[in-house]
Amino acid sequence: MSQKLAMPNENRKLSKTPGHWVLAQLGKKVLRPGGKELTQKMLQGLSITSADRVVEFAPGMGYTARLCLEKVPHSYTAIEQNEQAAEIVRRYLNGTNQTCKLGNAQQTGLENGLATVVYGEAMLTMQSDARKNEIVAEASRVLETGGRYGIHELCLTSNELDSDIQRTIQKEVSDTIQHPAKPITPAQWKQLMIDNGFEIEFEAVAPMHLLEPKRMIDDEGLFGFLKIAKNLLTKPEARARVLGMRKVFSQHKDHLAAITLIVKKKESKIWWN
């Protein structure tokens, strides 16, 4: 009989646990801001085949890892900094060229040009501007020329959003999820990619409805949704956290969305003196 694995952060005080791990402990499997639909659009844009060498940054509970592995890539390497999450992801690995390593996305230790595909979801949003840049630069380093990089992140809806409003949203989202969060505009996400030697190939945006009942049923199925609802009814501290997150997301619904980008690593130009 398989041993039940520890959930990430399950021994931490719930009021201080990052929001995505609170949701995971309640039974939520899809923890991405644009839900299953935007994840599937990202994977379609990446067009993973059996020839691809795939690297995933921060696989979390492994939802997208499983979808990726269904495409039977030549190799799959995950970089996950949470030990419990890494153990959960390893349960899904069943091939000789499949591994999940403990580490950080900004400094993976992987070889230059190792991958044809890199992707990561709901992790760049949680980083400062400098750390975002480090992680995207690392994706570029790990990719071969012409390789594809996919992201699925929280974004601010308007490229003309007032900077004070932008900072207010970032602070209130950070406070409610108990983790630093810095969503940026679609133009800023694209500029981050361009600055690191990528060209934009595909973009899609979806509403930020992570905690709306319809999205939850779409993502988790009716049975999964009912399981989460039951856990919310019986766990008042977790319920307070989720209602607090939902209130902030709803309050800023006109300014918050989810974005996926597929970008391609350009050939670097070398100028000789």
PDB file of C-alpha atoms in Angstrom:
ATOM      1  CA  MET A   1       0.000   0.000   0.000  1.00  0.00           C
ATOM      2  CA  SER A   2       1.453   3.400  -0.956  1.00  0.00           C
ATOM      3  CA  GLN A   3       2.431   5.654   1.910  1.00  0.00           C
ATOM      4  CA  LYS A   4       0.607   8.982   2.207  1.00  0.00           C
ATOM      5  CA  LEU A   5       3.028  11.773   1.409  1.00  0.00           C
ATOM      6  CA  ALA A   6       3.360  14.903   3.530  1.00  0.00           C
ATOM      7  CA  MET A   7       1.749  17.985   2.030  1.00  0.00           C
ATOM      8  CA  PRO A   8       3.924  21.083   1.554  1.00  0.00           C
ATOM      9  CA  ASN A   9       3.835  23.366   4.620  1.00  0.00           C
ATOM     10  CA  GLU A  10       1.318  21.133   6.421  1.00  0.00           C
ATOM     11  CA  ASN A  11       3.034  21.640   9.796  1.00  0.00           C
ATOM     12  CA  ARG A  12       3.215  25.412   9.460  1.00  0.00           C
ATOM     13  CA  LYS A  13       0.769  27.754  11.223  1.00  0.00           C
ATOM     14  CA  LEU A  14      -2.127  28.079   8.757  1.00  0.00           C
ATOM     15  CA  SER A  15      -2.400  31.854   9.071  1.00  0.00           C
ATOM     16  CA  LYS A  16       1.208  32.121   7.818  1.00  0.00           C
ATOM     17  CA  THR A  17       1.099  29.391   5.163  1.00  0.00           C
ATOM     18  CA  PRO A  18       1.345  30.647   1.546  1.00  0.00           C
ATOM     19  CA  GLY A  19      -2.110  30.659  -0.060  1.00  0.00           C
ATOM     20  CA  HIS A  20      -1.355  28.089  -2.764  1.00  0.00           C
ATOM     21  CA  TRP A  21      -0.316  25.517  -0.160  1.00  0.00           C
ATOM     22  CA  VAL A  22      -3.469  26.243   1.896  1.00  0.00           C
ATOM     23  CA  LEU A  23      -5.509  25.434  -1.223  1.00  0.00           C
ATOM     24  CA  ALA A  24      -3.445  22.297  -1.880  1.00  0.00           C
ATOM     25  CA  GLN A  25      -4.070  21.076   1.680  1.00  0.00           C
ATOM     26  CA  LEU A  26      -7.822  21.525   1.079  1.00  0.00           C
ATOM     27  CA  GLY A  27      -7.595  19.248  -1.979  1.00  0.00           C
ATOM     28  CA  LYS A  28      -7.171  21.779  -4.787  1.00  0.00           C
ATOM     29  CA  LYS A  29      -5.007  20.301  -7.532  1.00  0.00           C
ATOM     30  CA  VAL A  30      -5.062  23.093 -10.138  1.00  0.00           C
ATOM     31  CA  LEU A  31      -3.200  26.000  -8.530  1.00  0.00           C
ATOM     32  CA  ARG A  32      -2.616  28.156 -11.618  1.00  0.00           C
ATOM     33  CA  PRO A  33      -4.241  31.608 -11.986  1.00  0.00           C
ATOM     34  CA  GLY A  34      -5.768  30.894 -15.397  1.00  0.00           C
ATOM     35  CA  GLY A  35      -6.904  27.402 -14.452  1.00  0.00           C
ATOM     36  CA  LYS A  36      -6.705  24.208 -16.460  1.00  0.00           C
ATOM     37  CA  GLU A  37      -7.754  25.954 -19.667  1.00  0.00           C
ATOM     38  CA  LEU A  38      -4.799  28.369 -19.747  1.00  0.00           C
ATOM     39  CA  THR A  39      -2.363  25.585 -18.772  1.00  0.00           C
ATOM     40  CA  GLN A  40      -3.638  23.552 -21.731  1.00  0.00           C
ATOM     41  CA  LYS A  41      -3.206  26.560 -24.047  1.00  0.00           C
ATOM     42  CA  MET A  42       0.379  26.902 -22.826  1.00  0.00           C
ATOM     43  CA  LEU A  43       1.075  23.213 -23.492  1.00  0.00           C
ATOM     44  CA  GLN A  44      -0.538  23.413 -26.933  1.00  0.00           C
ATOM     45  CA  GLY A  45       1.685  26.412 -27.734  1.00  0.00           C
ATOM     46  CA  LEU A  46       4.791  24.524 -26.585  1.00  0.00           C
ATOM     47  CA  SER A  47       3.904  21.583 -28.907  1.00  0.00           C
ATOM     48  CA  ILE A  48       5.884  19.050 -26.869  1.00  0.00           C
ATOM     49  CA  THR A  49       6.832  15.881 -28.788  1.00  0.00           C
ATOM     50  CA  SER A  50       8.858  12.718 -28.105  1.00  0.00           C
ATOM     51  CA  ALA A  51      11.961  14.548 -29.406  1.00  0.00           C
ATOM     52  CA  ASP A  52      11.826  17.287 -26.743  1.00  0.00           C
ATOM     53  CA  ARG A  53      14.062  17.656 -23.722  1.00  0.00           C
ATOM     54  CA  VAL A  54      11.773  19.379 -21.216  1.00  0.00           C
ATOM     55  CA  VAL A  55      12.641  21.335 -18.071  1.00  0.00           C
ATOM     56  CA  GLU A  56       9.878  22.474 -15.715  1.00  0.00           C
ATOM     57  CA  PHE A  57      10.509  25.149 -13.087  1.00  0.00           C
ATOM     58  CA  ALA A  58       8.556  24.773  -9.806  1.00  0.00           C
ATOM     59  CA  PRO A  59       6.160  21.928 -10.686  1.00  0.00           C
ATOM     60  CA  GLY A  60       4.354  22.269  -7.326  1.00  0.00           C
ATOM     61  CA  MET A  61       1.847  19.427  -6.939  1.00  0.00           C
ATOM     62  CA  GLY A  62       2.698  18.076 -10.395  1.00  0.00           C
ATOM     63  CA  TYR A  63      -0.566  18.759 -12.226  1.00  0.00           C
ATOM     64  CA  THR A  64       1.112  20.096 -15.389  1.00  0.00           C
ATOM     65  CA  ALA A  65       3.976  17.591 -15.058  1.00  0.00           C
ATOM     66  CA  ARG A  66       1.461  14.773 -15.554  1.00  0.00           C
ATOM     67  CA  LEU A  67       0.009  16.437 -18.655  1.00  0.00           C
ATOM     68  CA  CYS A  68       3.512  16.956 -20.023  1.00  0.00           C
ATOM     69  CA  LEU A  69       4.537  13.343 -19.374  1.00  0.00           C
ATOM     70  CA  GLU A  70       1.493  12.132 -21.322  1.00  0.00           C
ATOM     71  CA  LYS A  71       3.275  13.557 -24.383  1.00  0.00           C
ATOM     72  CA  VAL A  72       6.237  11.196 -23.665  1.00  0.00           C
ATOM     73  CA  PRO A  73       9.067  13.726 -24.137  1.00  0.00           C
ATOM     74  CA  HIS A  74      12.614  12.417 -24.685  1.00  0.00           C
ATOM     75  CA  SER A  75      13.482  13.681 -21.189  1.00  0.00           C
ATOM     76  CA  TYR A  76      11.802  15.575 -18.349  1.00  0.00           C
ATOM     77  CA  THR A  77      13.641  17.442 -15.575  1.00  0.00           C
ATOM     78  CA  ALA A  78      11.815  19.342 -12.828  1.00  0.00           C
ATOM     79  CA  ILE A  79      13.445  21.872 -10.493  1.00  0.00           C
ATOM     80  CA  GLU A  80      11.438  22.249  -7.263  1.00  0.00           C
ATOM     81  CA  GLN A  81      12.584  23.997  -4.070  1.00  0.00           C
ATOM     82  CA  ASN A  82       9.959  22.460  -1.740  1.00  0.00           C
ATOM     83  CA  GLU A  83      11.006  18.979  -0.614  1.00  0.00           C
ATOM     84  CA  GLN A  84       7.462  17.695   0.016  1.00  0.00           C
ATOM     85  CA  ALA A  85       6.294  18.927  -3.411  1.00  0.00           C
ATOM     86  CA  ALA A  86       9.325  17.284  -5.055  1.00  0.00           C
ATOM     87  CA  GLU A  87       8.410  13.958  -3.433  1.00  0.00           C
ATOM     88  CA  ILE A  88       4.839  14.240  -4.747  1.00  0.00           C
ATOM     89  CA  VAL A  89       6.084  14.984  -8.280  1.00  0.00           C
ATOM     90  CA  ARG A  90       8.479  12.011  -8.158  1.00  0.00           C
ATOM     91  CA  ARG A  91       5.466   9.708  -7.734  1.00  0.00           C
ATOM     92  CA  TYR A  92       4.419  10.646 -11.283  1.00  0.00           C
ATOM     93  CA  LEU A  93       7.795   9.890 -12.862  1.00  0.00           C
ATOM     94  CA  ASN A  94       8.016   6.491 -14.527  1.00  0.00           C
ATOM     95  CA  GLY A  95      10.703   6.811 -17.214  1.00  0.00           C
ATOM     96  CA  THR A  96      14.496   6.535 -17.240  1.00  0.00           C
ATOM     97  CA  ASN A  97      14.979  10.141 -18.420  1.00  0.00           C
ATOM     98  CA  GLN A  98      12.629  11.668 -15.838  1.00  0.00           C
ATOM     99  CA  THR A  99      13.805  13.385 -12.669  1.00  0.00           C
ATOM    100  CA  CYS A 100      12.745  15.992 -10.109  1.00  0.00           C
ATOM    101  CA  LYS A 101      15.659  17.801  -8.451  1.00  0.00           C
ATOM    102  CA  LEU A 102      15.639  20.007  -5.385  1.00  0.00           C
ATOM    103  CA  GLY A 103      16.856  23.449  -6.378  1.00  0.00           C
ATOM    104  CA  ASN A 104      16.086  27.025  -7.386  1.00  0.00           C
ATOM    105  CA  ALA A 105      14.909  28.165 -10.797  1.00  0.00           C
ATOM    106  CA  GLN A 106      17.340  31.087 -10.840  1.00  0.00           C
ATOM    107  CA  GLN A 107      20.339  28.750 -10.452  1.00  0.00           C
ATOM    108  CA  THR A 108      19.430  25.248 -11.617  1.00  0.00           C
ATOM    109  CA  GLY A 109      22.885  23.809 -12.109  1.00  0.00           C
ATOM    110  CA  LEU A 110      21.756  22.374 -15.462  1.00  0.00           C
ATOM    111  CA  GLU A 111      24.006  22.458 -18.519  1.00  0.00           C
ATOM    112  CA  ASN A 112      23.868  25.240 -21.120  1.00  0.00           C
ATOM    113  CA  GLY A 113      21.497  24.423 -23.986  1.00  0.00           C
ATOM    114  CA  LEU A 114      20.269  21.236 -22.296  1.00  0.00           C
ATOM    115  CA  ALA A 115      16.575  21.787 -23.093  1.00  0.00           C
ATOM    116  CA  THR A 116      14.381  22.316 -26.128  1.00  0.00           C
ATOM    117  CA  VAL A 117      11.429  23.320 -23.911  1.00  0.00           C
ATOM    118  CA  VAL A 118      11.311  25.119 -20.550  1.00  0.00           C
ATOM    119  CA  TYR A 119       8.135  26.157 -18.766  1.00  0.00           C
ATOM    120  CA  GLY A 120       7.004  27.383 -15.368  1.00  0.00           C
ATOM    121  CA  GLU A 121       3.677  28.481 -13.918  1.00  0.00           C
ATOM    122  CA  ALA A 122       2.570  30.731 -11.062  1.00  0.00           C
ATOM    123  CA  MET A 123       6.114  31.225  -9.838  1.00  0.00           C
ATOM    124  CA  LEU A 124       7.550  34.329 -11.534  1.00  0.00           C
ATOM    125  CA  THR A 125       4.660  36.356 -10.077  1.00  0.00           C
ATOM    126  CA  MET A 126       6.023  35.554  -6.607  1.00  0.00           C
ATOM    127  CA  GLN A 127       9.429  37.092  -7.358  1.00  0.00           C
ATOM    128  CA  SER A 128      10.918  40.586  -7.247  1.00  0.00           C
ATOM    129  CA  ASP A 129      11.771  42.285 -10.554  1.00  0.00           C
ATOM    130  CA  ALA A 130      15.438  41.306 -10.154  1.00  0.00           C
ATOM    131  CA  ARG A 131      14.615  37.666  -9.366  1.00  0.00           C
ATOM    132  CA  LYS A 132      12.132  37.475 -12.271  1.00  0.00           C
ATOM    133  CA  ASN A 133      14.957  38.564 -14.547  1.00  0.00           C
ATOM    134  CA  GLU A 134      17.354  35.985 -13.068  1.00  0.00           C
ATOM    135  CA  ILE A 135      14.875  33.145 -13.626  1.00  0.00           C
ATOM    136  CA  VAL A 136      14.049  34.147 -17.224  1.00  0.00           C
ATOM    137  CA  ALA A 137      17.801  34.492 -17.914  1.00  0.00           C
ATOM    138  CA  GLU A 138      18.309  30.988 -16.504  1.00  0.00           C
ATOM    139  CA  ALA A 139      15.550  29.642 -18.783  1.00  0.00           C
ATOM    140  CA  SER A 140      17.380  31.227 -21.716  1.00  0.00           C
ATOM    141  CA  ARG A 141      20.718  29.733 -20.655  1.00  0.00           C
ATOM    142  CA  VAL A 142      19.278  26.229 -20.253  1.00  0.00           C
ATOM    143  CA  LEU A 143      17.515  26.387 -23.650  1.00  0.00           C
ATOM    144  CA  GLU A 144      19.160  25.685 -26.973  1.00  0.00           C
ATOM    145  CA  THR A 145      18.789  28.330 -29.700  1.00  0.00           C
ATOM    146  CA  GLY A 146      15.265  28.084 -31.138  1.00  0.00           C
ATOM    147  CA  GLY A 147      13.988  26.456 -27.921  1.00  0.00           C
ATOM    148  CA  ARG A 148      10.559  27.371 -26.510  1.00  0.00           C
ATOM    149  CA  TYR A 149       9.794  28.869 -23.103  1.00  0.00           C
ATOM    150  CA  GLY A 150       6.276  28.961 -21.681  1.00  0.00           C
ATOM    151  CA  ILE A 151       4.966  30.906 -18.685  1.00  0.00           C
ATOM    152  CA  HIS A 152       1.516  31.058 -17.039  1.00  0.00           C
ATOM    153  CA  GLU A 153       1.311  33.866 -14.500  1.00  0.00           C
ATOM    154  CA  LEU A 154      -0.853  36.462 -12.798  1.00  0.00           C
ATOM    155  CA  CYS A 155      -0.993  39.768 -14.640  1.00  0.00           C
ATOM    156  CA  LEU A 156      -2.462  43.236 -14.334  1.00  0.00           C
ATOM    157  CA  THR A 157      -5.007  43.779 -17.079  1.00  0.00           C
ATOM    158  CA  SER A 158      -4.123  47.233 -18.336  1.00  0.00           C
ATOM    159  CA  ASN A 159      -0.762  48.326 -19.695  1.00  0.00           C
ATOM    160  CA  GLU A 160      -1.724  51.891 -18.691  1.00  0.00           C
ATOM    161  CA  LEU A 161      -2.515  51.062 -15.058  1.00  0.00           C
ATOM    162  CA  ASP A 162      -1.526  53.839 -12.641  1.00  0.00           C
ATOM    163  CA  SER A 163       1.643  52.885 -10.725  1.00  0.00           C
ATOM    164  CA  ASP A 164       0.002  53.617  -7.335  1.00  0.00           C
ATOM    165  CA  ILE A 165      -2.890  51.264  -8.138  1.00  0.00           C
ATOM    166  CA  GLN A 166      -0.363  48.701  -9.346  1.00  0.00           C
ATOM    167  CA  ARG A 167       1.523  48.844  -6.024  1.00  0.00           C
ATOM    168  CA  THR A 168      -1.725  48.692  -3.994  1.00  0.00           C
ATOM    169  CA  ILE A 169      -2.840  45.533  -5.804  1.00  0.00           C
ATOM    170  CA  GLN A 170       0.585  43.926  -5.390  1.00  0.00           C
ATOM    171  CA  LYS A 171       0.580  44.700  -1.643  1.00  0.00           C
ATOM    172  CA  GLU A 172      -2.979  43.469  -1.025  1.00  0.00           C
ATOM    173  CA  VAL A 173      -2.447  40.254  -3.012  1.00  0.00           C
ATOM    174  CA  SER A 174       0.835  39.654  -1.115  1.00  0.00           C
ATOM    175  CA  ASP A 175      -0.867  40.218   2.246  1.00  0.00           C
ATOM    176  CA  THR A 176      -3.781  37.869   1.544  1.00  0.00           C
ATOM    177  CA  ILE A 177      -1.713  35.000   0.152  1.00  0.00           C
ATOM    178  CA  GLN A 178       0.993  35.456   2.829  1.00  0.00           C
ATOM    179  CA  HIS A 179       3.720  35.470   0.200  1.00  0.00           C
ATOM    180  CA  PRO A 180       5.348  38.291  -1.776  1.00  0.00           C
ATOM    181  CA  ALA A 181       3.561  38.705  -5.123  1.00  0.00           C
ATOM    182  CA  LYS A 182       4.312  41.153  -7.880  1.00  0.00           C
ATOM    183  CA  PRO A 183       1.998  40.663 -10.877  1.00  0.00           C
ATOM    184  CA  ILE A 184       2.926  42.940 -13.792  1.00  0.00           C
ATOM    185  CA  THR A 185       1.195  44.067 -16.980  1.00  0.00           C
ATOM    186  CA  PRO A 186       1.167  42.044 -20.243  1.00  0.00           C
ATOM    187  CA  ALA A 187       3.540  44.608 -21.793  1.00  0.00           C
ATOM    188  CA  GLN A 188       5.929  44.238 -18.840  1.00  0.00           C
ATOM    189  CA  TRP A 189       5.839  40.422 -19.059  1.00  0.00           C
ATOM    190  CA  LYS A 190       6.627  40.597 -22.778  1.00  0.00           C
ATOM    191  CA  GLN A 191       9.414  43.136 -22.272  1.00  0.00           C
ATOM    192  CA  LEU A 192      10.981  40.843 -19.661  1.00  0.00           C
ATOM    193  CA  MET A 193      11.128  38.099 -22.297  1.00  0.00           C
ATOM    194  CA  ILE A 194      12.476  40.375 -25.042  1.00  0.00           C
ATOM    195  CA  ASP A 195      15.183  41.725 -22.697  1.00  0.00           C
ATOM    196  CA  ASN A 196      16.414  38.156 -22.212  1.00  0.00           C
ATOM    197  CA  GLY A 197      16.747  37.304 -25.896  1.00  0.00           C
ATOM    198  CA  PHE A 198      13.307  35.830 -26.611  1.00  0.00           C
ATOM    199  CA  GLU A 199      10.773  36.633 -29.308  1.00  0.00           C
ATOM    200  CA  ILE A 200       7.057  36.399 -28.553  1.00  0.00           C
ATOM    201  CA  GLU A 201       5.224  33.631 -30.412  1.00  0.00           C
ATOM    202  CA  PHE A 202       1.885  33.318 -28.596  1.00  0.00           C
ATOM    203  CA  GLU A 203      -0.110  35.156 -25.926  1.00  0.00           C
ATOM    204  CA  ALA A 204      -3.411  34.358 -24.225  1.00  0.00           C
ATOM    205  CA  VAL A 205      -5.170  36.016 -21.287  1.00  0.00           C
ATOM    206  CA  ALA A 206      -7.925  34.627 -19.027  1.00  0.00           C
ATOM    207  CA  PRO A 207      -9.905  36.050 -16.085  1.00  0.00           C
ATOM    208  CA  MET A 208      -8.425  35.504 -12.619  1.00  0.00           C
ATOM    209  CA  HIS A 209     -11.243  33.230 -11.380  1.00  0.00           C
ATOM    210  CA  LEU A 210      -9.130  30.776  -9.355  1.00  0.00           C
ATOM    211  CA  LEU A 211     -11.616  30.697  -6.440  1.00  0.00           C
ATOM    212  CA  GLU A 212     -14.882  31.176  -8.342  1.00  0.00           C
ATOM    213  CA  PRO A 213     -17.187  28.091  -8.116  1.00  0.00           C
ATOM    214  CA  LYS A 214     -17.587  27.672 -11.895  1.00  0.00           C
ATOM    215  CA  ARG A 215     -13.822  27.746 -12.504  1.00  0.00           C
ATOM    216  CA  MET A 216     -13.242  25.390  -9.571  1.00  0.00           C
ATOM    217  CA  ILE A 217     -15.717  22.861 -10.978  1.00  0.00           C
ATOM    218  CA  ASP A 218     -14.115  23.198 -14.439  1.00  0.00           C
ATOM    219  CA  ASP A 219     -10.658  22.668 -12.936  1.00  0.00           C
ATOM    220  CA  GLU A 220     -11.316  20.060 -10.251  1.00  0.00           C
ATOM    221  CA  GLY A 221     -14.466  18.289 -11.486  1.00  0.00           C
ATOM    222  CA  LEU A 222     -17.668  18.207  -9.434  1.00  0.00           C
ATOM    223  CA  PHE A 223     -16.379  15.534  -7.032  1.00  0.00           C
ATOM    224  CA  GLY A 224     -13.135  17.450  -6.424  1.00  0.00           C
ATOM    225  CA  PHE A 225     -15.050  20.689  -5.881  1.00  0.00           C
ATOM    226  CA  LEU A 226     -17.356  19.012  -3.334  1.00  0.00           C
ATOM    227  CA  LYS A 227     -14.352  17.596  -1.482  1.00  0.00           C
ATOM    228  CA  ILE A 228     -12.828  21.089  -1.219  1.00  0.00           C
ATOM    229  CA  ALA A 229     -16.204  22.542  -0.117  1.00  0.00           C
ATOM    230  CA  LYS A 230     -16.507  19.878   2.623  1.00  0.00           C
ATOM    231  CA  ASN A 231     -12.988  20.662   3.855  1.00  0.00           C
ATOM    232  CA  LEU A 232     -13.821  24.373   3.925  1.00  0.00           C
ATOM    233  CA  LEU A 233     -16.921  23.690   6.031  1.00  0.00           C
ATOM    234  CA  THR A 234     -14.994  21.616   8.576  1.00  0.00           C
ATOM    235  CA  LYS A 235     -11.816  23.741   8.786  1.00  0.00           C
ATOM    236  CA  PRO A 236     -12.729  27.265   9.925  1.00  0.00           C
ATOM    237  CA  GLU A 237      -9.158  28.633   9.911  1.00  0.00           C
ATOM    238  CA  ALA A 238      -8.596  27.486   6.322  1.00  0.00           C
ATOM    239  CA  ARG A 239     -12.040  28.818   5.364  1.00  0.00           C
ATOM    240  CA  ALA A 240     -11.121  32.258   6.716  1.00  0.00           C
ATOM    241  CA  ARG A 241      -7.915  32.262   4.630  1.00  0.00           C
ATOM    242  CA  VAL A 242      -9.720  31.231   1.433  1.00  0.00           C
ATOM    243  CA  LEU A 243     -12.530  33.756   1.917  1.00  0.00           C
ATOM    244  CA  GLY A 244      -9.920  36.462   2.515  1.00  0.00           C
ATOM    245  CA  MET A 245      -8.104  35.567  -0.724  1.00  0.00           C
ATOM    246  CA  ARG A 246     -11.355  35.415  -2.675  1.00  0.00           C
ATOM    247  CA  LYS A 247     -12.381  38.843  -1.347  1.00  0.00           C
ATOM    248  CA  VAL A 248      -9.124  40.475  -2.524  1.00  0.00           C
ATOM    249  CA  PHE A 249      -9.255  38.743  -5.937  1.00  0.00           C
ATOM    250  CA  SER A 250     -12.884  39.849  -6.340  1.00  0.00           C
ATOM    251  CA  GLN A 251     -12.128  43.404  -5.185  1.00  0.00           C
ATOM    252  CA  HIS A 252      -9.460  43.739  -7.895  1.00  0.00           C
ATOM    253  CA  LYS A 253     -11.171  41.620 -10.558  1.00  0.00           C
ATOM    254  CA  ASP A 254     -11.169  44.493 -13.072  1.00  0.00           C
ATOM    255  CA  HIS A 255      -7.378  44.780 -12.798  1.00  0.00           C
ATOM    256  CA  LEU A 256      -6.294  41.136 -12.287  1.00  0.00           C
ATOM    257  CA  ALA A 257      -6.055  38.416 -14.920  1.00  0.00           C
ATOM    258  CA  ALA A 258      -3.902  35.441 -15.903  1.00  0.00           C
ATOM    259  CA  ILE A 259      -1.539  35.344 -18.863  1.00  0.00           C
ATOM    260  CA  THR A 260       0.356  32.692 -20.775  1.00  0.00           C
ATOM    261  CA  LEU A 261       3.200  33.509 -23.136  1.00  0.00           C
ATOM    262  CA  ILE A 262       5.123  31.205 -25.461  1.00  0.00           C
ATOM    263  CA  VAL A 263       8.460  32.668 -26.525  1.00  0.00           C
ATOM    264  CA  LYS A 264      11.355  31.398 -28.633  1.00  0.00           C
ATOM    265  CA  LYS A 265      15.056  31.824 -27.896  1.00  0.00           C
ATOM    266  CA  LYS A 266      16.629  33.898 -30.644  1.00  0.00           C
ATOM    267  CA  GLU A 267      20.058  33.279 -32.082  1.00  0.00           C
ATOM    268  CA  SER A 268      22.529  35.528 -30.292  1.00  0.00           C
ATOM    269  CA  LYS A 269      24.368  37.972 -32.524  1.00  0.00           C
ATOM    270  CA  ILE A 270      28.137  38.115 -32.087  1.00  0.00           C
ATOM    271  CA  TRP A 271      29.791  41.265 -33.362  1.00  0.00           C
ATOM    272  CA  TRP A 272      33.496  40.959 -34.184  1.00  0.00           C
ATOM    273  CA  ASN A 273      35.822  43.942 -33.770  1.00  0.00           C
TER     274      ASN A 273
END
